[in-house]
Short mmCIF file of C-alpha atoms and ligand atoms in Angstrom, two decimals:
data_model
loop_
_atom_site.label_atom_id
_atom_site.label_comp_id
_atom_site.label_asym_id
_atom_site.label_seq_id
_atom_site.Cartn_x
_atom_site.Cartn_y
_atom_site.Cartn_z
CA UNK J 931 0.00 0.00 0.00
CA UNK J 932 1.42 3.38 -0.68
CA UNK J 933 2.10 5.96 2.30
CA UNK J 934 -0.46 8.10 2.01
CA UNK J 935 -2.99 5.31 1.53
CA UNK J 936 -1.87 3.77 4.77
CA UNK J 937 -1.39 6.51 6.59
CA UNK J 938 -4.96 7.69 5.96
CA UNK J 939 -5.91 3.96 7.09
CA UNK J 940 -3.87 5.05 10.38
CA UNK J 941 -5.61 8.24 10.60
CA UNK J 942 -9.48 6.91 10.69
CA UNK J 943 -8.41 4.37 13.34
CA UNK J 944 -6.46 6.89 15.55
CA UNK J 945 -9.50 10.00 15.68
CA UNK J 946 -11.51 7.66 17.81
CA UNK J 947 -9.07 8.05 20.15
CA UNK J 948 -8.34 11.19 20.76
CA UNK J 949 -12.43 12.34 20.20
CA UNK J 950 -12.88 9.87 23.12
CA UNK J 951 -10.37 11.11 25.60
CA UNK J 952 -11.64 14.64 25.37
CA UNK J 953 -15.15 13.61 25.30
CA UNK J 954 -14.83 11.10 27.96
CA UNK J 955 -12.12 12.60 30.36
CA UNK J 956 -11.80 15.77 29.01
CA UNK J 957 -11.15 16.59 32.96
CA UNK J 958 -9.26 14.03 34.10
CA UNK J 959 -5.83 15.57 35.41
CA UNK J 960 -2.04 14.34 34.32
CA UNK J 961 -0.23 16.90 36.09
CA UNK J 962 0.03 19.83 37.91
CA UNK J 963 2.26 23.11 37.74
CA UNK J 964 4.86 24.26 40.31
CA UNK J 965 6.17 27.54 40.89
CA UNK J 966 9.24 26.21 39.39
CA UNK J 967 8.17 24.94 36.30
CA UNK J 968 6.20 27.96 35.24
CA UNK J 969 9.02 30.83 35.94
CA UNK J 970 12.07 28.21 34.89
CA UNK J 971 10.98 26.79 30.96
CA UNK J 972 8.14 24.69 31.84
CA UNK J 973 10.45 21.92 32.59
CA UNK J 974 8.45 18.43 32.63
CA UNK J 975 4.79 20.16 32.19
CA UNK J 976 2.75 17.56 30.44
CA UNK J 977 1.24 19.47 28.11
CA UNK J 978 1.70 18.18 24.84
CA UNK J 979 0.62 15.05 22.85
CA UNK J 980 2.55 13.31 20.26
CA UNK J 981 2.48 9.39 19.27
CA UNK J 982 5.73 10.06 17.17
CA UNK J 983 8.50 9.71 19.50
CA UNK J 984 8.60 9.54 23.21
CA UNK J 985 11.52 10.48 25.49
CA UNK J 986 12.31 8.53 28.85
CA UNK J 987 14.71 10.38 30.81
CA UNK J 988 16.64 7.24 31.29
CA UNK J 989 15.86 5.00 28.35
CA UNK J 990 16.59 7.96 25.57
CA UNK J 991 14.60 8.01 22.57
CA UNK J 992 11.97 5.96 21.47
CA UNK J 993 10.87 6.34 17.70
CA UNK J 994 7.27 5.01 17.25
CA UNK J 995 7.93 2.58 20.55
CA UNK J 996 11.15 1.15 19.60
CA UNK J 997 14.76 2.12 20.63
CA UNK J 998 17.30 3.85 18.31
CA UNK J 999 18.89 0.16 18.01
CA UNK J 1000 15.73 -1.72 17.37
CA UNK J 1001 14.70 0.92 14.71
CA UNK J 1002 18.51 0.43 13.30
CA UNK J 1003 17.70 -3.12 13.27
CA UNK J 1004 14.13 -3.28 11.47
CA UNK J 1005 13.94 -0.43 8.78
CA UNK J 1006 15.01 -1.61 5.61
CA UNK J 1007 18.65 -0.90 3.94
CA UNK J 1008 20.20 -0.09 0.63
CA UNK J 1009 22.02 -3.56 -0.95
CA UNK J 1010 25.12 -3.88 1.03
CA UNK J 1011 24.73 -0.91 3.56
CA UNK J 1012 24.67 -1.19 6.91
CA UNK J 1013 23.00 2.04 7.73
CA UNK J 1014 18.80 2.28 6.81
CA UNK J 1015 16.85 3.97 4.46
CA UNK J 1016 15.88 7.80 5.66
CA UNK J 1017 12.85 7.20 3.92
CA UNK J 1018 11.67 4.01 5.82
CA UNK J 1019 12.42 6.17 8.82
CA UNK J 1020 9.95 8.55 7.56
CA UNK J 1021 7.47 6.12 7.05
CA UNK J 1022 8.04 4.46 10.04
CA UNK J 1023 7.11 8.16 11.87
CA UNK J 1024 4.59 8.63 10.11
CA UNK J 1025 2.54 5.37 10.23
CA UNK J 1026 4.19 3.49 13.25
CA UNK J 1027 4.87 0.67 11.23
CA UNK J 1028 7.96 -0.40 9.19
CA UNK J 1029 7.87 -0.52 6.01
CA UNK J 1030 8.78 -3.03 3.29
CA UNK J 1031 11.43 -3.37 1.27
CA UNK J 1032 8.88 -2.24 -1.61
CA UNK J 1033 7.25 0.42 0.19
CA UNK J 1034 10.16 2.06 0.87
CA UNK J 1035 11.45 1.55 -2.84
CA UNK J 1036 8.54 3.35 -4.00
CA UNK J 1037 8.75 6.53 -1.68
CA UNK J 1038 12.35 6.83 -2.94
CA UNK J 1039 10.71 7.38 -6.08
CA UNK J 1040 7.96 9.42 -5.15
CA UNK J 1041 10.91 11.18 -2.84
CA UNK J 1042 13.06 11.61 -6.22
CA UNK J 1043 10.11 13.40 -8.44
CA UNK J 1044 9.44 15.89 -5.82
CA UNK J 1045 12.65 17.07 -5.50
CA UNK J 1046 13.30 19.58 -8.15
CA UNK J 1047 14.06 22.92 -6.13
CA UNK J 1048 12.81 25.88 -7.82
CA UNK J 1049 15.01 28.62 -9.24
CA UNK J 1050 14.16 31.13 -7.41
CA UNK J 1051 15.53 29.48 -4.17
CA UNK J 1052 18.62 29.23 -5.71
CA UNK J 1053 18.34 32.90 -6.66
CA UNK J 1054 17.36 34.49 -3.17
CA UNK J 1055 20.00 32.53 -1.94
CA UNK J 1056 22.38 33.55 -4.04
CA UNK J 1057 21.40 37.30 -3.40
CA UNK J 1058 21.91 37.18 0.23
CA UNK J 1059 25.31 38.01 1.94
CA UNK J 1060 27.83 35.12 1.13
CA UNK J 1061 28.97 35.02 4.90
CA UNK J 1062 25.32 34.72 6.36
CA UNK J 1063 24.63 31.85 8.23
CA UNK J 1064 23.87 28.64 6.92
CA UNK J 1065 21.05 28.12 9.11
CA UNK J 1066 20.13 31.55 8.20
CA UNK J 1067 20.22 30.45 4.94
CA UNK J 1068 18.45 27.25 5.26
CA UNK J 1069 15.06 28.90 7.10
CA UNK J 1070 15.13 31.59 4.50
CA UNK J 1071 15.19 28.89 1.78
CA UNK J 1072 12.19 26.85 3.59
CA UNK J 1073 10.38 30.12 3.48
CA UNK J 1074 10.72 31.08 0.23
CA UNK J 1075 9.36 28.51 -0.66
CA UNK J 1076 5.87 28.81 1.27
CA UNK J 1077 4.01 30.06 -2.46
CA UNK J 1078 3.91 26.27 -3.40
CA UNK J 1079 2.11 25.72 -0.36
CA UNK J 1080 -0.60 23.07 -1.42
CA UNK J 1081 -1.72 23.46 2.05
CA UNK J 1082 -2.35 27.31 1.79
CA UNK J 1083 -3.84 26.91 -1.74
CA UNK J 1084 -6.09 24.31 0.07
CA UNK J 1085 -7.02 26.53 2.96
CA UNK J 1086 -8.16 29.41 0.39
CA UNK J 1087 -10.68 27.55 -1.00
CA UNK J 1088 -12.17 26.33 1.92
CA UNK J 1089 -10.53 23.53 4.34
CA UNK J 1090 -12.46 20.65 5.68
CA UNK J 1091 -10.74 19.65 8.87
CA UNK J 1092 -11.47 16.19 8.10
CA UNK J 1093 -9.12 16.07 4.77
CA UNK J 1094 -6.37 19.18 6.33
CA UNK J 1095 -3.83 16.52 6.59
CA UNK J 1096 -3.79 15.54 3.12
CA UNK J 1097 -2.45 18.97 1.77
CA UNK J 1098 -0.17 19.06 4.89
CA UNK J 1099 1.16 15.68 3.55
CA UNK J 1100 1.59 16.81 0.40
CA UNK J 1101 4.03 19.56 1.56
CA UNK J 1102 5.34 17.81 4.07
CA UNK J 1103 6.63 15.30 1.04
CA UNK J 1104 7.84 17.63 -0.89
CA UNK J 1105 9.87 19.74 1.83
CA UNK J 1106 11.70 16.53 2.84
CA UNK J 1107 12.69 15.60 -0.77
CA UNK J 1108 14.10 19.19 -1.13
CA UNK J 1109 15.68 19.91 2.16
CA UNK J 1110 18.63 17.51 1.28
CA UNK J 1111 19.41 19.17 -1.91
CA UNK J 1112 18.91 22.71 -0.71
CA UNK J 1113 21.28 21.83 2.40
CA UNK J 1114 24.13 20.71 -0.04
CA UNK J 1115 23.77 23.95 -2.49
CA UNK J 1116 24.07 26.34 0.80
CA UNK J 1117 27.34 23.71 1.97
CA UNK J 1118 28.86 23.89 -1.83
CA UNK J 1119 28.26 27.87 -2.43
CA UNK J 1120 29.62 28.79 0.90
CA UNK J 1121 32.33 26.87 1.02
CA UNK J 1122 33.10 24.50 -1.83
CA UNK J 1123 34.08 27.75 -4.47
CA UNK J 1124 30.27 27.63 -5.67
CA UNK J 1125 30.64 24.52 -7.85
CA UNK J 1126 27.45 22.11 -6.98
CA UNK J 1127 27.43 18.37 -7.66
CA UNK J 1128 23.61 17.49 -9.62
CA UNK J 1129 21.93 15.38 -7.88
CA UNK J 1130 21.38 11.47 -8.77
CA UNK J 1131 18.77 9.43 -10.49
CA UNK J 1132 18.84 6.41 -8.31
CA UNK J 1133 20.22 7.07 -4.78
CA UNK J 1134 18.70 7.42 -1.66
CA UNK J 1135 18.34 10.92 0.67
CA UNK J 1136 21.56 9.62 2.15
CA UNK J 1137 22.83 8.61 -0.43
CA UNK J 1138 22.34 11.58 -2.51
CA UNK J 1139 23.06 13.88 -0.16
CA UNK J 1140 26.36 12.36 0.58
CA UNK J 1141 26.80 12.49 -3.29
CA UNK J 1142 26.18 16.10 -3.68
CA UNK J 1143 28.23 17.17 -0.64
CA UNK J 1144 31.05 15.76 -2.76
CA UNK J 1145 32.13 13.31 0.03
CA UNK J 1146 32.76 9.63 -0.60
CA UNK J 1147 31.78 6.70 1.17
CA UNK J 1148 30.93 5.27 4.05
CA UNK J 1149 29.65 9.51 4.79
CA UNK J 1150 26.42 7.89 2.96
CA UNK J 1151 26.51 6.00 5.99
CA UNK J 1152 27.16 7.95 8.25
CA UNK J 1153 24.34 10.26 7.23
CA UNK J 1154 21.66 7.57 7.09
CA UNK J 1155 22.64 7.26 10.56
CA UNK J 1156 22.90 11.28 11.23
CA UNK J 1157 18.99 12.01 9.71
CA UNK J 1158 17.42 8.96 11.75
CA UNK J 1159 19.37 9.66 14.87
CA UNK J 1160 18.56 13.58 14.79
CA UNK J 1161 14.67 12.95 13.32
CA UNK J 1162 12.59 13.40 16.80
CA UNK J 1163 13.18 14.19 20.05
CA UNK J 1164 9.19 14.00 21.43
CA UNK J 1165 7.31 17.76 21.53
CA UNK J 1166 8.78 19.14 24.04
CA UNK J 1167 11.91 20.23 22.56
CA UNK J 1168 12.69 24.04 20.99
CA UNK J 1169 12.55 22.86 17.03
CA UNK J 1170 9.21 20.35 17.77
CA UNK J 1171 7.73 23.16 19.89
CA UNK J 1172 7.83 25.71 17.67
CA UNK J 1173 7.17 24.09 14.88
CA UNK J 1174 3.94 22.90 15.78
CA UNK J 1175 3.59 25.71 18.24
CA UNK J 1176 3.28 27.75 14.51
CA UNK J 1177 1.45 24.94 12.84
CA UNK J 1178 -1.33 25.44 15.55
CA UNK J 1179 -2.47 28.71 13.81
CA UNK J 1180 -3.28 26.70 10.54
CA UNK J 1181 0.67 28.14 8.96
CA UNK J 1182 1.26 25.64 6.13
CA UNK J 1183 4.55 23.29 6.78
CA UNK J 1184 6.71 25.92 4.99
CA UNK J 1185 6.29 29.10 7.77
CA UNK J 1186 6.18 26.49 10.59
CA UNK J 1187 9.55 24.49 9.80
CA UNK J 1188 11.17 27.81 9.15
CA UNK J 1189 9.86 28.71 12.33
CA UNK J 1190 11.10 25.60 14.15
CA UNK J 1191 14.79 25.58 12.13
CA UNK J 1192 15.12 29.05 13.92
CA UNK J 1193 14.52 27.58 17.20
CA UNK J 1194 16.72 24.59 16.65
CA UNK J 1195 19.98 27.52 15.86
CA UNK J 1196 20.18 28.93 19.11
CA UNK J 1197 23.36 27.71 20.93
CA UNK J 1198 21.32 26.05 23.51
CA UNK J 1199 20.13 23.52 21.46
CA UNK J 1200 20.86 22.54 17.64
CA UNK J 1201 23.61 25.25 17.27
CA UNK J 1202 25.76 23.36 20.18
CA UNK J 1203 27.38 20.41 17.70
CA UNK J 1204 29.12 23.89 15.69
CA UNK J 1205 29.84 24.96 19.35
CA UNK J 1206 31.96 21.54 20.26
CA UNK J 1207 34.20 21.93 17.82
CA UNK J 1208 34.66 25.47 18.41
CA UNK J 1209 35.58 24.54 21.79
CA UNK J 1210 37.47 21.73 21.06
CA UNK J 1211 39.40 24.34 18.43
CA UNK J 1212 39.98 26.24 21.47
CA UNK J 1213 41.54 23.97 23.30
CA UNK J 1214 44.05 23.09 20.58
CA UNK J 1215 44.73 27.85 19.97
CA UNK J 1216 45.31 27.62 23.12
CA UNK J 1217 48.56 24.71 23.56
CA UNK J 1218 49.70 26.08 20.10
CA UNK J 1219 48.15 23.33 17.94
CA UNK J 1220 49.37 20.45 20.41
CA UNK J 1221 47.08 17.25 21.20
CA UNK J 1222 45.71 18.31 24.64
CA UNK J 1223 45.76 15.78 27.80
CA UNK J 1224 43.56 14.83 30.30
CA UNK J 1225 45.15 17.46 32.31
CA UNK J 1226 44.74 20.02 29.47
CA UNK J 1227 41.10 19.47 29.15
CA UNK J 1228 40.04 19.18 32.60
CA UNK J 1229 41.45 22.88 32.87
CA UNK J 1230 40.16 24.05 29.88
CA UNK J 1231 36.50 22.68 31.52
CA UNK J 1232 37.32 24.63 34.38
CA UNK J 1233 38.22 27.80 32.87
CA UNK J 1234 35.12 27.52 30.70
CA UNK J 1235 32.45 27.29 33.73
CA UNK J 1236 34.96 29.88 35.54
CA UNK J 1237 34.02 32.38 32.89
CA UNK J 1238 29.78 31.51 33.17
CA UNK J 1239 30.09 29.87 30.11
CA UNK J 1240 28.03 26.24 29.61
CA UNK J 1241 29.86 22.96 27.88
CA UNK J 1242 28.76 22.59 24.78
CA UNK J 1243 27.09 18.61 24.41
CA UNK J 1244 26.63 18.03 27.96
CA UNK J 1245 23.50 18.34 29.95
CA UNK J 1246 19.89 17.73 28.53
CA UNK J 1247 16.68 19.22 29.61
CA UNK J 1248 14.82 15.71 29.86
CA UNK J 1249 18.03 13.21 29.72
CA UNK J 1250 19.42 12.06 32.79
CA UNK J 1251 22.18 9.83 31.63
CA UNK J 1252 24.65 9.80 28.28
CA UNK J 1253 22.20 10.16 25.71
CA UNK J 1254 21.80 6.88 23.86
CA UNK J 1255 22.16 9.25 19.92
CA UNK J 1256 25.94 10.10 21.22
CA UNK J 1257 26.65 6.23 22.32
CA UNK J 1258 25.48 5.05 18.80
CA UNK J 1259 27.85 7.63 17.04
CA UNK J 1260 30.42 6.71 19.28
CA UNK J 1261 30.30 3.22 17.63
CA UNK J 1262 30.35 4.73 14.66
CA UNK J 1263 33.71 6.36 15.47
CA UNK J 1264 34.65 3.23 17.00
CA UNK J 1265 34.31 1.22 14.29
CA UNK J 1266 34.99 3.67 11.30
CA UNK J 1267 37.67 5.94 13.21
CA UNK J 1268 39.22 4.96 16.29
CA UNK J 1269 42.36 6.08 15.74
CA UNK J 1270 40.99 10.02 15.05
CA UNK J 1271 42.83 12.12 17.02
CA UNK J 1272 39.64 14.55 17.71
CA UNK J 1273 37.22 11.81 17.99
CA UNK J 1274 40.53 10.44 21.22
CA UNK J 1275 40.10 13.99 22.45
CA UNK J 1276 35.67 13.79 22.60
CA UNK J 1277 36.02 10.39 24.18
CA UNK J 1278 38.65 12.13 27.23
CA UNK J 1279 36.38 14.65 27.20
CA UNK J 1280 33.69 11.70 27.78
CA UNK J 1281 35.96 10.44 31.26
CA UNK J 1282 36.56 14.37 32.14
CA UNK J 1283 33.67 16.55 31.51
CA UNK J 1284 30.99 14.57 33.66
CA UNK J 1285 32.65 14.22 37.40
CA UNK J 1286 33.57 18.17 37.06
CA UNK J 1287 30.07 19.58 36.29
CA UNK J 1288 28.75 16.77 39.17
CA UNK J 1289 31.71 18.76 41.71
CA UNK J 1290 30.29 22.13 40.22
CA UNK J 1291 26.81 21.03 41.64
CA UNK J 1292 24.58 22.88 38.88
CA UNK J 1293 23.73 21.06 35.72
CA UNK J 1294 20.99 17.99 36.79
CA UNK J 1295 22.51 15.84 34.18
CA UNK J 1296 26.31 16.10 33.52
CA UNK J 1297 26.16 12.94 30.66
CA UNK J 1298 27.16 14.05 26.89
CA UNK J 1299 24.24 14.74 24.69
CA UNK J 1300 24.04 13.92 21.24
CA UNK J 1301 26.06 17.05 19.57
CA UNK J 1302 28.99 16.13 21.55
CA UNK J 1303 30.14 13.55 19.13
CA UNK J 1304 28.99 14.39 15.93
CA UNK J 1305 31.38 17.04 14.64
CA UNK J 1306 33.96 14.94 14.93
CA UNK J 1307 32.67 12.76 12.57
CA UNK J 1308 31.84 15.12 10.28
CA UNK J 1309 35.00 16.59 10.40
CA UNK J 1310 37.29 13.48 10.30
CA UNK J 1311 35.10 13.43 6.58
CA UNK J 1312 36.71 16.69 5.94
CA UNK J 1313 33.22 18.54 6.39
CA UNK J 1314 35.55 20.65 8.48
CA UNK J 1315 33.21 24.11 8.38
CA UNK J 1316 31.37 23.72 11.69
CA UNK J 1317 28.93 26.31 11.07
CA UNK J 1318 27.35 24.28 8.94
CA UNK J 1319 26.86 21.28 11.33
CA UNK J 1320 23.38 22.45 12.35
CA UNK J 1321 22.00 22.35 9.14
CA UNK J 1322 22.27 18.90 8.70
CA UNK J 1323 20.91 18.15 12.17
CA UNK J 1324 17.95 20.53 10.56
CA UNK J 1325 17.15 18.19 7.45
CA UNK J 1326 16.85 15.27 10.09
CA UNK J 1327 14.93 17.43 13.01
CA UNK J 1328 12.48 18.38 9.47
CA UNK J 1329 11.25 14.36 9.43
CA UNK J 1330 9.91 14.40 13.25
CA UNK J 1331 8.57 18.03 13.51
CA UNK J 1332 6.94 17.52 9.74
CA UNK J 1333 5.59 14.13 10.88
CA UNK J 1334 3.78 16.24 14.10
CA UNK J 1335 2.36 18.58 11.87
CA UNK J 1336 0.73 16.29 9.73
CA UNK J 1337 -0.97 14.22 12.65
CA UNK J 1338 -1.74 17.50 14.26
CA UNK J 1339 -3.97 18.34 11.18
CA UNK J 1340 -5.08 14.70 11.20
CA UNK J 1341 -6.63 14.58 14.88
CA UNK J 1342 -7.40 18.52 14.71
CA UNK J 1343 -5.21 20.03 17.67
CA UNK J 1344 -6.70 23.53 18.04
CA UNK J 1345 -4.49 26.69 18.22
CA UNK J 1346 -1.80 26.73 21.30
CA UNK J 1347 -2.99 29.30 23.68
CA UNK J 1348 -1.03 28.51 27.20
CA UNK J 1349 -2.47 30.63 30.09
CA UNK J 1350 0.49 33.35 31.64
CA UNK J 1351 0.18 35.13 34.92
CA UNK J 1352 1.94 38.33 36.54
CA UNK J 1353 4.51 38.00 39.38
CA UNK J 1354 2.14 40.05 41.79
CA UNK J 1355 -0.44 37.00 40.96
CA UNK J 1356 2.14 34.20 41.49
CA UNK J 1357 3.43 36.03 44.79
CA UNK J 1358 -0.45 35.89 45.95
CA UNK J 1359 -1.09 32.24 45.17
CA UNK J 1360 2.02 31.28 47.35
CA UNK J 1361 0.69 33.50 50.12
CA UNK J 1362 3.57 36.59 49.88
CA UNK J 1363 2.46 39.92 50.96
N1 LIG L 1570 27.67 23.22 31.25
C1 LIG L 1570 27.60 24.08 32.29
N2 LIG L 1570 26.47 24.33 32.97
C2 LIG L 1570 25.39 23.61 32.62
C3 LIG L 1570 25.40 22.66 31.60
C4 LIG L 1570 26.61 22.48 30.88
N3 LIG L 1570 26.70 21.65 29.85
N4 LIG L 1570 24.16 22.12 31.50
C5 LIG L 1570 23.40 22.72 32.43
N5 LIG L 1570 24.13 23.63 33.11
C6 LIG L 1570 23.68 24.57 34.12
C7 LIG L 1570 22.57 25.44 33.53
O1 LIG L 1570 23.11 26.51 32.75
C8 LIG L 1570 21.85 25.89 34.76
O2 LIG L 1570 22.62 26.93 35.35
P1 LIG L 1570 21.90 28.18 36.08
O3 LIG L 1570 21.16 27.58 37.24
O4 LIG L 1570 23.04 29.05 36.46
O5 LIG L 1570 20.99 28.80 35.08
C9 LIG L 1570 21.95 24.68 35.68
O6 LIG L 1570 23.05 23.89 35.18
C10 LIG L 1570 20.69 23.80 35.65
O7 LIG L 1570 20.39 23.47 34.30
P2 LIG L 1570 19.67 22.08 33.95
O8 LIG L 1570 18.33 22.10 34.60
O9 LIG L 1570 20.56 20.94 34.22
O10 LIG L 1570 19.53 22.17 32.37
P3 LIG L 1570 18.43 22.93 31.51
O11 LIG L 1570 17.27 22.02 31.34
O12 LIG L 1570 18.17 24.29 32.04
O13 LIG L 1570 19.20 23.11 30.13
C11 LIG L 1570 20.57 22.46 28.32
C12 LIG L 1570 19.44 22.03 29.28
C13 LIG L 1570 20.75 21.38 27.25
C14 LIG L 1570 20.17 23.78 27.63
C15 LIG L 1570 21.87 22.64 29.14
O14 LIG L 1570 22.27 21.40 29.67
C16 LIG L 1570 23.01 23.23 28.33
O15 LIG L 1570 23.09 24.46 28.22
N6 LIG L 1570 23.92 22.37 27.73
C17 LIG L 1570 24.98 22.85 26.88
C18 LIG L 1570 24.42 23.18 25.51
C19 LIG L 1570 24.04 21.94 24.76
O16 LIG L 1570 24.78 20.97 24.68
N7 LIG L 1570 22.86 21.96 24.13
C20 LIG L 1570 22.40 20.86 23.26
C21 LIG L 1570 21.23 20.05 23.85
C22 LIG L 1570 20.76 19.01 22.85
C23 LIG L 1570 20.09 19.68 21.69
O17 LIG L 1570 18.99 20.24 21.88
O18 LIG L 1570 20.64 19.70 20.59
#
């Protein structure tokens, strides 16, 4: 059956569900709010609802209900890879279910005929400053695009909330068949002298995108492994929040996932797998180019929470233990590049970073998160220019947030409106004078 067949199947059994629980227990309570959690980032308020992905602060990640190596294990592969299909990822986030070899073969194709980016992309990229930010780049791009909406064309003649989804779909194809290509024109103008690589007739989004980054094998692996690890991260987080925060006004895919691509470049969050290796770069300006030690490092740590700075890939919102996205890139490095010298200084940094910000007393989790290892990667494939690290964690973070949009259409979340209060009213409830 083809994705957008079964995913409609999906659809007609899941609105039961949802119609039910508000109908039913519409009052019931799964939480309450402290002090705390309102003034400090809503930290663990239960206030969203996605089936997509689901974060235990212990486990990690689950896609769809299975763990990063179980999904690994099930979605289909190219002959002779060892890394999956992005696609059958998609699918898999979209549906729940794997997909088959043939199902995934055919959204490759589908994948490949939407891909075509339009000129003018090209051309308002092109017109903006040449040292702009990639990721300022990349949202810009994403916008531009919003005039091929189908969902906005859909909405001006009259949506039916039952069938909303289907447009969203639409775009939601057709922005992850582009994002790869427009993420490798941005990489190649900036920094590879303008000249672009076409892309090909028969590979995959890894593939492909390895292909027209102009970097050979096994970086197709390695970024079939980069999209799926990077895909979802449950609502909560800045990118997912935003994006369907945005979506919740009825804003087609296009100004939501621009929206949400701006969230995921603030240094706090996506931005902070550019800010390793600036850090680690910092180390080695600072000993005159010479491999730091232990001893090196755990001053450099020092120095850096000294000057009320934070340490770029440690510490997680929700995590509470190494997140389970670094540990499978560290195999990766293990198994493709052990004997990297920056990958040997990220796995010191693994023994020295965590028992210093436990002595420092302030960060709840001091475990690596998952941009702490994958610069190195991408730089031992001489994708050297760290700014551009975030955009590739983008075109992965696009198949998760994209996937939330489309069921948010499908079970009809209304607009996000949370409640806010004034200090004075806050000082009252607790009883202050
Ligand atoms: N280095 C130093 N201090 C840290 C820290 C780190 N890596 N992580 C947390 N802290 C500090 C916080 O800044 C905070 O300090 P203040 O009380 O002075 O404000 C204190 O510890 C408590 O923070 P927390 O509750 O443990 O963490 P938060 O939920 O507030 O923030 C995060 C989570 C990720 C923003 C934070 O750990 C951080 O800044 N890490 C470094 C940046 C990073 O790696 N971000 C990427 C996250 C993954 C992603 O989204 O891509």
């Amino acid at each position: 059956m083809k994705l957008k067949e079964t995913l409609a199947a999906k659809i007609e059994a899941a609105r039961p569900r949802t119609t039910r629980l508000l109908k039913e227990f519409g009052g019931a309570k799964i939480g309450e709010v402290t002090v705390a959690q309102a003034i400090g980032g809503a930290r663990g308020v239960k206030c969203l609802v996605t089936d997509i992905s689901y974060l235990d602060p212990m486990e990690g990640i689950r896609f769809r209900g299975h763990t990063i190596p179980e999904t690994l294990k099930h979605l289909p592969k190219p002959k002779g890879k060892a890394f999956p299909f992005v696609e059958g990822h998609l699918h898999l986030l979209l549906t729940g279910d794997f997909p088959t070899a043939g199902q995934v073969d055919e959204l490759v194709d589908e994948m490949h005929a939407r891909r075509k980016v339009p000129q003018y992309v090209f051309d308002v990229l092109r017109a903006m400053p040449r040292d702009s930010h990639p990721m300022t780049m990349f949202s810009t791009a994403i916008l531009t695009m919003q005039r091929d909406s189908e969902f906005k064309t859909a909405y001006e003649k009259g949506l039916d909330k039952l069938t909303a989804w289907e447009p969203m779909y639409e775009d939601v194809l057709t922005i992850m068949a582009r994002l790869p290509v427009i993420a490798a024109y941005i990489y190649r103008m900036k920094y590879k002298s303008d000249t672009h690589i076409a892309a090909s007739e028969t590979l995959d989004l890894g593939g492909n995108f390895a292909h027209m980054m102009g970097v050979k094998s096994p970086y197709d692996e390695l970024m079939r492994l980069y999209f799926i690890l990077h895909s979802d991260h449950e609502s909560g987080n800045a990118s997912a929040h935003t994006t369907h925060l945005v979506g919740s006004t009825l804003s087609d895919a296009f100004y939501s996932l621009s929206a949400g691509m701006n969230a995921l470049a603030g240094p706090l969050h996506g931005l902070a797998n550019q800010e390793v290796l600036r850090w680690i770069q910092g180390v080695y300006d600072k000993l005159g180019g010479k491999v730091p030690s232990k001893e090196d490092l755990k001053a450099f740590v020092w120095e850096t929470l000294n000057s009320g700075q934070v340490i770029p890939g440690y510490g997680h919102a929700v995590l509470r233990k190494t997140d389970p996205r670094y540990e499978e890139q560290r195999n990766f490095c293990l198994k493709y590049l052990p004997n990297d010298e920056i990958f040997q200084v990220v796995s010191m940094l693994y023994d020295v970073v965590p028992p210093i910000l436990e002595e420092q007393g302030k960060a709840k989790n001091p475990w690596p998160n998952v941009d702490a290892q994958s610069g190195v990667i991408q730089w031992h494939y001489g994708v050297t220019e760290y700014d551009f690290y975030t955009v590739m964690f983008g075109v992965g973070r696009a198949m998760g947030v994209l996937s939330n949009l489309v069921w948010d259409r499908a079970l009809g979340y209304p607009i996000e409106r949370p409640k806010s209060l004034t200090t004075a009213m806050i000082e009252a409830a607790v009883g202050i004078k």
